[in-house]
XYZ file of C-alpha atoms in Angstrom:
595
model
C -15.593 -13.694 -12.974
C -18.327 -11.459 -12.939
C -20.838 -8.130 -13.821
C -22.633 -6.391 -11.658
C -25.775 -4.096 -12.330
C -26.934 -2.403 -8.959
C -30.243 -0.180 -9.636
C -31.546 1.308 -6.941
C -33.572 4.446 -8.604
C -35.630 3.546 -11.918
C -33.328 2.394 -13.963
C -34.738 -0.854 -14.654
C -34.358 -1.245 -18.969
C -31.588 0.628 -18.522
C -29.460 -2.406 -16.175
C -31.253 -4.751 -17.942
C -29.952 -3.472 -21.537
C -25.997 -3.170 -19.532
C -26.463 -6.548 -18.300
C -27.701 -7.950 -21.420
C -24.727 -6.558 -23.122
C -22.038 -7.778 -20.685
C -23.620 -11.206 -19.756
C -22.046 -14.000 -21.731
C -25.413 -16.732 -20.153
C -27.891 -16.614 -16.937
C -28.060 -13.347 -15.264
C -29.756 -14.277 -12.023
C -32.127 -11.102 -10.299
C -31.321 -10.225 -6.443
C -33.076 -7.731 -4.723
C -31.077 -6.075 -2.087
C -32.193 -3.387 1.253
C -32.387 -0.395 -1.237
C -32.816 -1.300 -5.527
C -31.712 -4.683 -7.368
C -29.321 -6.303 -8.314
C -28.680 -7.958 -11.819
C -25.905 -10.557 -11.188
C -23.929 -12.233 -14.129
C -20.876 -15.089 -13.089
C -19.266 -16.835 -15.174
C -18.967 -20.260 -13.558
C -22.684 -21.158 -12.513
C -25.329 -19.054 -11.497
C -25.650 -17.595 -8.044
C -28.641 -18.690 -6.041
C -30.749 -15.709 -4.683
C -29.095 -15.997 -1.023
C -30.006 -13.028 2.456
C -26.401 -13.259 3.088
C -23.131 -14.594 1.840
C -20.389 -14.646 -0.734
C -22.156 -14.145 -3.975
C -18.820 -13.977 -6.335
C -15.398 -14.373 -5.507
C -12.271 -12.228 -7.290
C -8.551 -15.256 -8.325
C -6.192 -12.598 -9.831
C -4.154 -15.553 -9.165
C -5.887 -18.365 -11.165
C -6.639 -20.762 -8.691
C -3.451 -19.591 -6.425
C -3.836 -21.742 -2.073
C -6.413 -20.522 -0.408
C -4.517 -18.533 2.867
C -6.956 -16.856 5.309
C -5.811 -13.948 6.006
C -4.995 -13.575 9.913
C -8.285 -12.182 12.192
C -5.641 -10.604 14.584
C -4.351 -8.427 12.522
C -7.234 -6.388 10.471
C -9.496 -4.620 12.062
C -12.815 -6.728 11.629
C -15.000 -3.884 11.991
C -18.354 -4.589 9.449
C -17.089 -7.702 8.458
C -19.444 -10.331 9.652
C -18.162 -13.528 11.534
C -19.803 -15.114 8.360
C -17.265 -14.571 5.686
C -14.723 -13.492 8.108
C -13.806 -17.296 8.749
C -13.923 -18.230 5.095
C -11.896 -14.891 2.969
C -8.753 -15.903 1.521
C -5.682 -12.859 1.377
C -4.966 -13.195 -2.490
C -9.271 -12.597 -3.949
C -11.806 -9.911 -3.110
C -15.321 -11.170 -2.328
C -18.639 -10.026 -3.321
C -21.647 -10.137 -0.917
C -24.195 -9.213 1.187
C -23.965 -8.499 3.922
C -26.315 -9.387 7.167
C -28.587 -5.871 6.661
C -29.146 -7.263 3.129
C -26.729 -5.130 1.599
C -24.589 -4.996 -1.350
C -20.221 -5.229 -0.849
C -17.337 -5.895 -1.855
C -13.517 -7.557 0.480
C -10.998 -7.049 -1.394
C -6.941 -8.429 -0.890
C -4.494 -6.996 0.378
C -2.267 -5.655 -2.463
C -4.470 -5.920 -5.231
C -3.953 -8.851 -7.406
C -7.693 -9.300 -7.550
C -9.127 -6.031 -8.390
C -12.417 -5.121 -9.056
C -13.370 -2.320 -11.484
C -17.256 0.572 -10.941
C -18.030 2.283 -12.800
C -21.133 4.636 -13.064
C -23.610 3.968 -16.997
C -27.544 5.377 -17.032
C -28.310 5.841 -13.115
C -26.897 2.051 -12.619
C -23.270 0.468 -10.885
C -21.781 -1.323 -12.800
C -19.257 -3.915 -11.108
C -17.068 -6.796 -12.952
C -13.335 -7.757 -13.092
C -13.031 -7.498 -16.136
C -11.586 -4.261 -17.425
C -12.253 -4.500 -21.075
C -16.139 -5.489 -20.286
C -16.790 -2.040 -18.330
C -14.047 -0.520 -20.628
C -17.174 0.287 -23.304
C -19.194 1.969 -20.837
C -16.922 4.567 -20.774
C -15.136 4.876 -24.036
C -13.470 8.804 -23.357
C -10.343 8.595 -21.671
C -9.417 9.576 -17.943
C -7.161 12.620 -19.280
C -5.179 13.384 -15.634
C -4.702 8.849 -15.978
C -3.643 9.539 -20.097
C -0.574 11.420 -18.792
C 0.487 9.488 -15.824
C 0.354 6.156 -16.930
C 2.595 7.096 -20.482
C 5.336 8.715 -18.271
C 5.153 5.069 -16.008
C 3.694 2.653 -17.881
C 0.939 1.689 -15.118
C -1.694 3.521 -13.411
C -2.301 4.416 -9.736
C -5.302 5.880 -7.690
C -8.068 3.140 -8.569
C -7.483 5.489 -11.966
C -8.126 3.121 -14.983
C -7.595 5.258 -18.750
C -11.218 5.261 -18.655
C -13.079 8.844 -18.080
C -14.872 7.717 -15.077
C -14.147 3.507 -14.631
C -12.270 3.551 -11.394
C -10.181 0.568 -9.082
C -11.778 -0.356 -5.827
C -8.831 0.033 -3.376
C -7.793 -2.239 -1.946
C -7.578 -4.312 1.352
C -11.189 -2.346 2.178
C -14.614 -2.666 2.777
C -17.154 -1.420 0.330
C -20.252 -0.434 0.028
C -22.622 1.367 -2.115
C -23.478 4.827 -0.496
C -26.038 7.143 -2.370
C -22.921 9.300 -4.242
C -21.518 5.507 -4.857
C -18.894 3.474 -3.533
C -17.721 4.443 -0.121
C -14.349 2.610 1.292
C -12.844 1.441 4.798
C -9.282 0.636 5.216
C -9.285 -2.499 7.095
C -5.408 -3.117 7.361
C -2.374 -1.111 6.329
C 1.108 -1.391 5.400
C 3.672 1.112 8.124
C 7.313 0.102 7.825
C 9.406 0.810 10.459
C 6.633 2.079 12.797
C 7.113 0.145 15.914
C 10.741 -1.010 14.949
C 13.145 -2.873 17.049
C 16.056 -2.606 17.864
C 16.764 -6.033 18.905
C 18.908 -7.304 16.126
C 19.033 -10.847 16.070
C 15.477 -11.205 17.461
C 13.966 -9.752 13.819
C 16.785 -11.771 12.679
C 14.899 -14.771 13.990
C 11.143 -13.260 14.037
C 12.322 -12.592 9.539
C 13.179 -15.834 8.774
C 10.751 -17.932 11.104
C 7.917 -16.005 9.022
C 10.032 -16.531 5.442
C 9.540 -20.196 6.353
C 6.627 -19.818 7.484
C 4.684 -17.749 4.269
C 6.387 -20.053 1.654
C 5.039 -23.326 3.336
C 1.442 -21.862 3.573
C 1.448 -20.120 -0.134
C 3.303 -23.588 -1.223
C 1.887 -26.341 0.182
C 1.265 -29.659 -1.614
C 1.471 -28.489 -5.112
C 4.328 -29.060 -7.457
C 6.030 -25.400 -8.131
C 7.254 -23.688 -11.432
C 10.097 -21.117 -9.734
C 11.163 -17.960 -11.566
C 14.797 -18.410 -11.126
C 16.760 -14.295 -11.388
C 20.234 -15.789 -9.256
C 19.081 -12.495 -6.884
C 18.164 -13.047 -2.939
C 14.768 -12.749 -3.807
C 13.591 -16.323 -6.225
C 16.720 -17.345 -4.609
C 15.807 -17.960 -0.930
C 13.189 -19.692 -1.939
C 14.417 -22.351 -3.752
C 16.702 -22.633 -0.956
C 13.513 -23.218 1.321
C 11.164 -24.828 -0.829
C 14.226 -27.093 -1.745
C 14.965 -28.124 1.887
C 10.745 -28.368 1.671
C 11.161 -31.765 -0.219
C 9.028 -29.948 -2.547
C 8.448 -31.059 -6.840
C 10.413 -28.006 -8.774
C 10.910 -26.855 -11.666
C 13.000 -23.636 -12.577
C 13.505 -21.908 -15.538
C 15.074 -18.556 -16.602
C 14.244 -15.649 -19.705
C 17.660 -14.044 -21.483
C 18.254 -12.337 -25.017
C 20.756 -14.197 -26.328
C 22.916 -17.126 -25.238
C 23.270 -16.396 -21.548
C 27.542 -15.044 -19.888
C 29.133 -15.837 -17.635
C 27.993 -14.691 -14.344
C 23.916 -12.749 -16.140
C 21.658 -13.885 -14.412
C 20.571 -17.298 -16.170
C 23.751 -18.520 -16.318
C 23.817 -17.950 -12.260
C 20.088 -19.096 -12.155
C 21.185 -22.814 -13.444
C 24.106 -22.820 -12.020
C 21.870 -22.182 -8.329
C 19.739 -25.200 -9.878
C 22.460 -27.473 -10.150
C 23.770 -28.158 -6.637
C 19.851 -28.589 -5.727
C 20.132 -31.050 -8.259
C 16.377 -28.791 -9.660
C 15.273 -28.609 -13.549
C 15.714 -25.740 -14.626
C 15.202 -24.353 -17.896
C 16.652 -21.545 -20.310
C 13.844 -19.456 -22.761
C 15.130 -17.068 -24.571
C 13.001 -13.457 -25.466
C 14.512 -12.081 -28.218
C 13.280 -13.489 -31.371
C 9.592 -12.169 -31.098
C 9.105 -9.440 -33.796
C 7.886 -5.858 -32.109
C 3.649 -5.985 -33.196
C 3.680 -9.600 -32.223
C 5.313 -8.700 -28.957
C 2.271 -6.660 -28.019
C -0.958 -8.825 -30.002
C 0.572 -11.778 -27.624
C 0.475 -9.412 -24.547
C -2.857 -7.577 -25.691
C -4.513 -11.644 -25.706
C -3.691 -11.987 -22.440
C -6.220 -9.472 -22.075
C -6.373 -5.272 -21.228
C -4.090 -4.759 -18.334
C -3.294 -1.360 -16.381
C 0.509 -1.727 -17.264
C 3.572 -1.925 -20.439
C 4.192 -4.186 -23.001
C 5.629 -7.437 -21.340
C 9.363 -8.420 -22.843
C 9.217 -12.230 -20.799
C 5.358 -13.153 -21.308
C 6.847 -16.065 -23.714
C 8.972 -16.838 -21.823
C 5.993 -17.296 -19.116
C 3.327 -19.025 -21.788
C 6.456 -21.596 -22.338
C 7.427 -22.412 -19.224
C 3.987 -23.307 -17.948
C 3.441 -25.374 -21.204
C 6.214 -27.154 -19.851
C 4.711 -27.690 -15.935
C 1.274 -28.880 -17.449
C 2.892 -31.962 -19.010
C 5.349 -31.818 -16.067
C 3.086 -30.755 -13.564
C -0.624 -32.102 -11.951
C -1.021 -29.468 -10.031
C 1.401 -26.673 -10.680
C 2.270 -23.712 -8.982
C 4.539 -20.303 -10.777
C 5.923 -18.494 -6.652
C 7.080 -15.394 -7.164
C 9.974 -14.170 -4.756
C 8.422 -10.244 -4.541
C 8.881 -8.950 -0.953
C 8.320 -5.605 0.639
C 11.502 -5.914 2.906
C 13.577 -2.552 0.911
C 14.060 -0.532 -1.288
C 17.049 0.281 -2.763
C 19.165 3.805 -1.077
C 17.619 6.552 -2.777
C 19.019 10.355 -2.364
C 16.032 11.803 0.381
C 16.475 15.256 0.528
C 13.522 16.604 -1.327
C 9.685 16.061 -1.562
C 10.322 14.784 -4.644
C 13.012 13.072 -4.270
C 10.114 11.004 -2.726
C 9.129 9.735 -6.337
C 12.114 7.964 -7.126
C 10.583 5.974 -3.161
C 7.346 5.114 -5.633
C 9.774 4.403 -8.656
C 8.036 6.955 -10.654
C 10.020 9.570 -13.479
C 9.802 12.190 -14.415
C 7.907 14.244 -16.249
C 10.448 15.651 -19.273
C 9.586 11.785 -19.886
C 7.272 12.859 -21.807
C 9.193 14.717 -23.973
C 9.684 12.100 -26.024
C 5.504 12.598 -27.395
C 7.193 15.671 -28.333
C 6.925 14.714 -31.915
C 3.371 12.541 -31.669
C 1.698 15.060 -29.616
C 3.367 18.473 -29.978
C 4.367 20.390 -27.700
C 1.557 22.110 -26.101
C -0.011 18.796 -26.155
C 2.802 17.247 -23.855
C 3.528 20.465 -21.723
C 0.116 20.143 -20.974
C 0.545 16.474 -19.983
C 3.492 17.644 -17.916
C 1.234 19.665 -15.858
C -1.888 17.307 -15.439
C 1.767 14.743 -14.025
C 3.228 17.210 -11.875
C 0.143 17.728 -9.872
C -1.045 13.878 -10.075
C 2.839 13.466 -8.165
C 1.634 16.560 -5.181
C -0.992 14.502 -4.938
C 0.537 11.249 -4.357
C 2.649 12.858 -1.547
C -0.071 15.101 0.384
C -2.059 11.321 0.056
C 0.769 9.908 2.150
C 0.868 10.001 5.828
C 3.444 10.447 8.102
C 6.148 8.908 8.733
C 9.298 9.407 11.063
C 12.294 8.878 8.402
C 12.541 9.493 4.872
C 13.264 5.905 3.894
C 10.324 4.875 5.539
C 8.207 6.809 3.389
C 10.135 5.629 0.640
C 9.067 2.139 1.249
C 5.758 2.986 2.015
C 5.478 4.355 -1.411
C 6.969 1.795 -3.466
C 4.356 -0.572 -2.614
C 1.928 1.626 -2.426
C 2.464 2.589 -6.425
C 4.948 1.188 -7.335
C 4.059 -2.870 -6.154
C 0.627 -2.368 -5.983
C 0.176 -0.725 -9.923
C 3.029 -1.759 -11.721
C 4.761 -5.397 -9.980
C 1.532 -6.955 -8.834
C -0.087 -5.954 -12.220
C 2.819 -7.570 -14.100
C 2.288 -11.331 -11.940
C -1.488 -11.278 -12.607
C -0.425 -10.338 -16.645
C 2.584 -12.819 -17.270
C 1.125 -15.692 -15.102
C -1.979 -15.338 -13.382
C -3.277 -16.129 -17.064
C -1.480 -19.275 -17.013
C -1.525 -21.233 -14.514
C -2.141 -19.949 -10.745
C 0.375 -18.227 -8.887
C 1.546 -17.588 -5.448
C 3.214 -14.409 -4.036
C 4.501 -15.930 -0.388
C 6.720 -13.130 1.123
C 4.033 -10.728 0.507
C 1.587 -13.044 3.033
C -0.470 -10.100 4.948
C 1.621 -11.731 8.620
C 5.222 -11.539 6.529
C 4.622 -7.888 5.756
C 2.620 -6.638 9.232
C 6.349 -7.635 11.050
C 7.930 -5.044 8.458
C 6.565 -2.676 11.441
C 9.642 -4.513 13.548
C 12.704 -3.813 11.213
C 14.279 -0.243 11.000
C 14.859 1.422 8.579
C 18.282 0.781 8.289
C 17.993 -2.485 7.830
C 15.858 -2.058 4.901
C 18.231 -0.282 3.177
C 18.724 -1.692 -0.296
C 17.159 -5.762 1.842
C 20.385 -5.352 4.256
C 18.821 -7.479 6.526
C 16.970 -9.228 4.578
C 20.476 -10.404 2.665
C 21.625 -10.645 5.038
C 19.842 -13.686 7.146
C 19.366 -15.588 3.903
C 23.101 -15.631 3.050
C 23.744 -16.577 6.221
C 20.070 -19.539 6.425
C 21.470 -21.080 2.856
C 25.509 -20.104 2.208
C 25.822 -22.973 -0.194
C 23.341 -20.531 -3.004
C 25.127 -17.275 -2.589
C 28.779 -18.019 -3.303
C 28.510 -17.240 -6.715
C 28.851 -13.954 -7.660
C 26.731 -12.594 -10.460
C 27.208 -9.356 -12.742
C 24.857 -6.405 -12.915
C 24.828 -6.406 -16.331
C 20.933 -7.814 -16.868
C 20.048 -9.791 -20.062
C 16.744 -9.705 -19.125
C 16.431 -6.454 -20.229
C 15.820 -6.530 -23.637
C 17.108 -3.414 -26.405
C 13.561 -1.803 -27.367
C 15.062 0.579 -29.965
C 17.038 -2.173 -31.607
C 13.839 -4.020 -32.126
C 11.973 -0.657 -33.909
C 15.013 -0.188 -35.548
C 14.333 -4.275 -37.401
C 10.588 -3.896 -37.644
C 10.026 -1.132 -38.816
C 8.241 -1.615 -42.726
C 5.876 -3.785 -40.482
C 5.198 -0.980 -38.110
C 4.679 1.497 -40.654
C 2.083 -0.537 -42.365
C -0.064 -0.491 -39.676
C 0.632 3.291 -38.221
C -1.727 4.820 -39.843
C -4.539 3.163 -39.042
C -3.832 3.716 -35.039
C -3.742 7.512 -35.232
C -7.281 8.442 -34.304
C -7.849 5.190 -31.937
C -7.389 6.471 -28.875
C -10.864 8.937 -28.279
C -9.879 12.186 -27.317
C -6.181 11.475 -28.217
C -5.194 14.010 -31.263
C -1.877 12.462 -32.762
C -0.729 15.662 -35.056
C 2.752 14.028 -35.683
C 1.862 10.706 -35.853
C 2.815 7.656 -35.422
C 5.188 7.694 -37.880
C 7.200 10.791 -37.515
C 7.651 9.526 -33.988
C 9.168 6.535 -34.997
C 11.256 8.656 -36.979
C 12.465 10.955 -33.829
C 13.265 7.603 -32.304
C 15.054 5.225 -35.587
C 17.041 8.603 -36.103
C 18.166 9.404 -32.131
C 21.446 7.505 -31.107
C 20.848 4.213 -28.277
C 21.213 4.444 -25.091
C 23.530 1.508 -23.809
C 22.177 -1.184 -23.948
C 19.596 -2.251 -20.677
C 20.594 0.838 -19.497
C 18.989 5.110 -20.119
C 18.477 8.083 -21.480
C 20.255 10.613 -19.436
C 19.578 14.033 -20.808
C 19.246 16.392 -17.493
C 22.336 17.260 -15.737
C 22.587 15.288 -12.469
C 22.615 12.408 -14.679
C 26.540 12.029 -15.262
C 26.659 11.789 -11.682
C 24.263 9.213 -11.572
C 25.455 7.095 -14.716
C 29.389 7.007 -12.824
C 26.988 6.053 -9.722
C 25.803 2.652 -11.961
C 29.392 2.082 -13.630
C 30.331 1.342 -9.948
C 27.986 -0.905 -9.432
C 27.771 -2.985 -12.494
C 31.483 -3.400 -12.230
C 31.347 -4.288 -8.201
C 33.861 -1.805 -7.555
C 33.011 -1.952 -3.324
C 30.333 -2.955 -2.055
C 26.901 -1.747 -1.497
C 26.653 -0.750 1.737
C 30.332 1.067 0.912
C 28.474 2.709 -1.328
C 25.203 3.957 0.127
C 26.836 7.571 1.475
C 27.004 8.189 -2.098
C 24.122 6.610 -3.363
C 22.744 9.494 -0.557
C 24.288 12.917 -2.376
C 23.759 11.737 -6.374
C 21.404 8.660 -6.855
C 17.806 8.967 -7.389
C 15.656 6.937 -9.967
C 13.326 10.353 -9.894
C 16.074 11.870 -12.371
C 16.047 8.867 -14.971
C 14.700 9.190 -18.082
C 13.606 6.058 -20.199
C 14.397 5.607 -24.225
C 12.299 7.046 -25.796
C 12.446 3.648 -27.856
C 10.489 2.041 -25.043
C 7.816 6.057 -25.057
C 6.923 4.853 -28.267
C 6.613 0.764 -28.046
C 3.997 2.080 -24.536
C 2.005 4.733 -26.744
C 1.896 1.556 -29.976
C 0.869 -0.623 -27.496
C -2.149 1.192 -26.038
C -3.364 2.216 -29.197
C -3.837 -1.235 -30.458
C -5.804 -2.760 -27.277
C -7.638 0.402 -27.955
C -8.544 -0.854 -31.023
C -9.322 -4.293 -29.969
C -12.107 -2.581 -27.445
C -15.183 -3.604 -28.445
C -18.307 -1.570 -29.706
C -19.555 1.436 -26.921
C -22.542 -0.359 -24.513
C -24.870 3.117 -24.433
C -27.811 1.852 -22.159
C -31.397 4.313 -22.792
C -31.218 7.117 -19.999
C -33.736 6.077 -17.380
C-alpha cells in the first residue's frame, strides 16, 4: 500500500499537508525531473533512487509472481531493467531513466491504482478509501451505473474526480494529468484458426501450463462449484500431485445434484478434502458490515464473504503456504440475441435502465428519470469506445472482458479472497488470453470448445448430472423481511449520508415497497418487460435440461438477452443500503490549503 503526492508547481505546503494527513508513517521526499514526490509506503520506506521500482501493488495479497511474457506485450516505453522484474498480476510505481514518474498497471485490473487532483497536486494510492477523503462529492454519472449494475466502469469511481488508472497501460504524468498508453489488448477471434484439432490441443496445453505456472509449490484452496471451470482446475491440480482442500457454499442443506452436492462428490472421487459452508445464517446488516470491513470496493455486497473467511482460516491451520485458486476465464460467454446495438450490452452483463425504477420510492420519479438518461448516455459511450470486430459474438466477449470481468468479477475476487489469502486466476494468464485470438466465435459460444476439451481430458469428473437450480444464490427478499426491524433502526441515520443524493422518500419508503411486493422465484429475476415471458420460458427449459445446450442455441439467438432482465428490488435496496453505509464509514474530508 502506498500514497504518492506529486507537486510540479508551487503547492509545497498543500503537498506536505496531504501527505501528512494520509500517511501512517515516515514520508520519503524524492526529487523528479519536474517537481518532487512525497512517498509513503506501508512496508519499508524506499530509498531515493535515480530509477527503478518504488512501490508494488498486489491485489492478490501475495500470489505467485508470474512474469509477463515479453513477446506478447508492446515493450516501447518500459525500461529494460523493469521488464525483467514485472509480474502480470501486479502494478508498479517507478522512476524511468529520465527520473520521471511512471506507472505500469496489471493487465486485468486486480491491482488497482487510483488518482485524484487536489490543491495543485496529483495524488496516487492503491487504497480507494484514503483518496476518497480528498474527493467527498459523488460522481453523478457513475452513481447511476453503480445503482443499476453494482459496479463501476470506464476507470471511474463513485467519487467525483477520483479515477483508476487504466489497466494494461503505462501511465506517465503530463501537464494535464496522467496520460496512458496500452501495452496489451484482448482481441478474441482476431486471428481465428480453422484447424479445430490444433486449437483444441493448444488450448489444453496452455491451460495446463498456466495452472502449473500460477500454483507451483503452493498448497491449494479451491472454491469448487461442480461446473466446468473449477472442476477442470481440480482435475489438473490433482494430477499434478498438489496438496488440495476444496470448499463450496450453499443456502440451506445441499440438495441432490446442486452445485455443492456435485462438488462434494467430485472431491470424494479424487480423495480431496471438501467442506460445505452455509451462507444463509447472517443477517443483512452484519453481512454488509462484513463486506465493508474488507475495505471500500467498487462493487456491491458479496453473500459468500463469510465462506471465504472461514475457508481461509481453515487453510491457514492446515497449510503453511495456502493459495486460493479460481477458474475464471474468457473462453466464451453464453449465447445471446445480438440483433441490435442495445443487445450488445448483454455481452457487458449490464442491466436495462428500467432497473432504476426500483428506486422511485427512495429517490422520486424525477431523479430516477435523470439517472436513466445518464445511464443510457453511458451505455452509448461504452459501445462507441469498443474497437471494431468482424462478428458480434467477438464484440460480445470483448465487452464482457472489459466491463463485467474487469469491473465486477475480478474486484469480487480481490474483495472476498485477496483480503483473506493470496489468490490466483491462472486462466487469466496473459499468454492464455492472447491464445484466444485463435478461437473462432462458434467455439466460444457457451464456452463450447472449452467444455468439450475438458470433458474429453477429465471424463471421470464430468459424468455426474448437475442441476440448473443454484443454491449459492441468496434469497435477499426473505432476508430483508426477516431483518426489517433492525434495518429501520439504522436507516434513519443514512438518509443524508451520500453527498449530493437527496432521498425524498427515505430508506423506509423503499423498504416498505420491497416488503409489499410479491417475491420472485428463488434465485430468479424480476421480469417486468414484455419480452420477459419468453425469457422466463427459456430459463425454465434450461433449468430443466429438456434439450441439450447446443440445441437451445437457435432459441437463445432469437429470445435471450440478459440486458432485458431486471433485478429483484430487494437486491436494489440492499445495494443502496450498502452504498450509504460505505459512505458513512469514510473518515472526515481532507481539505488541503490552496496553493
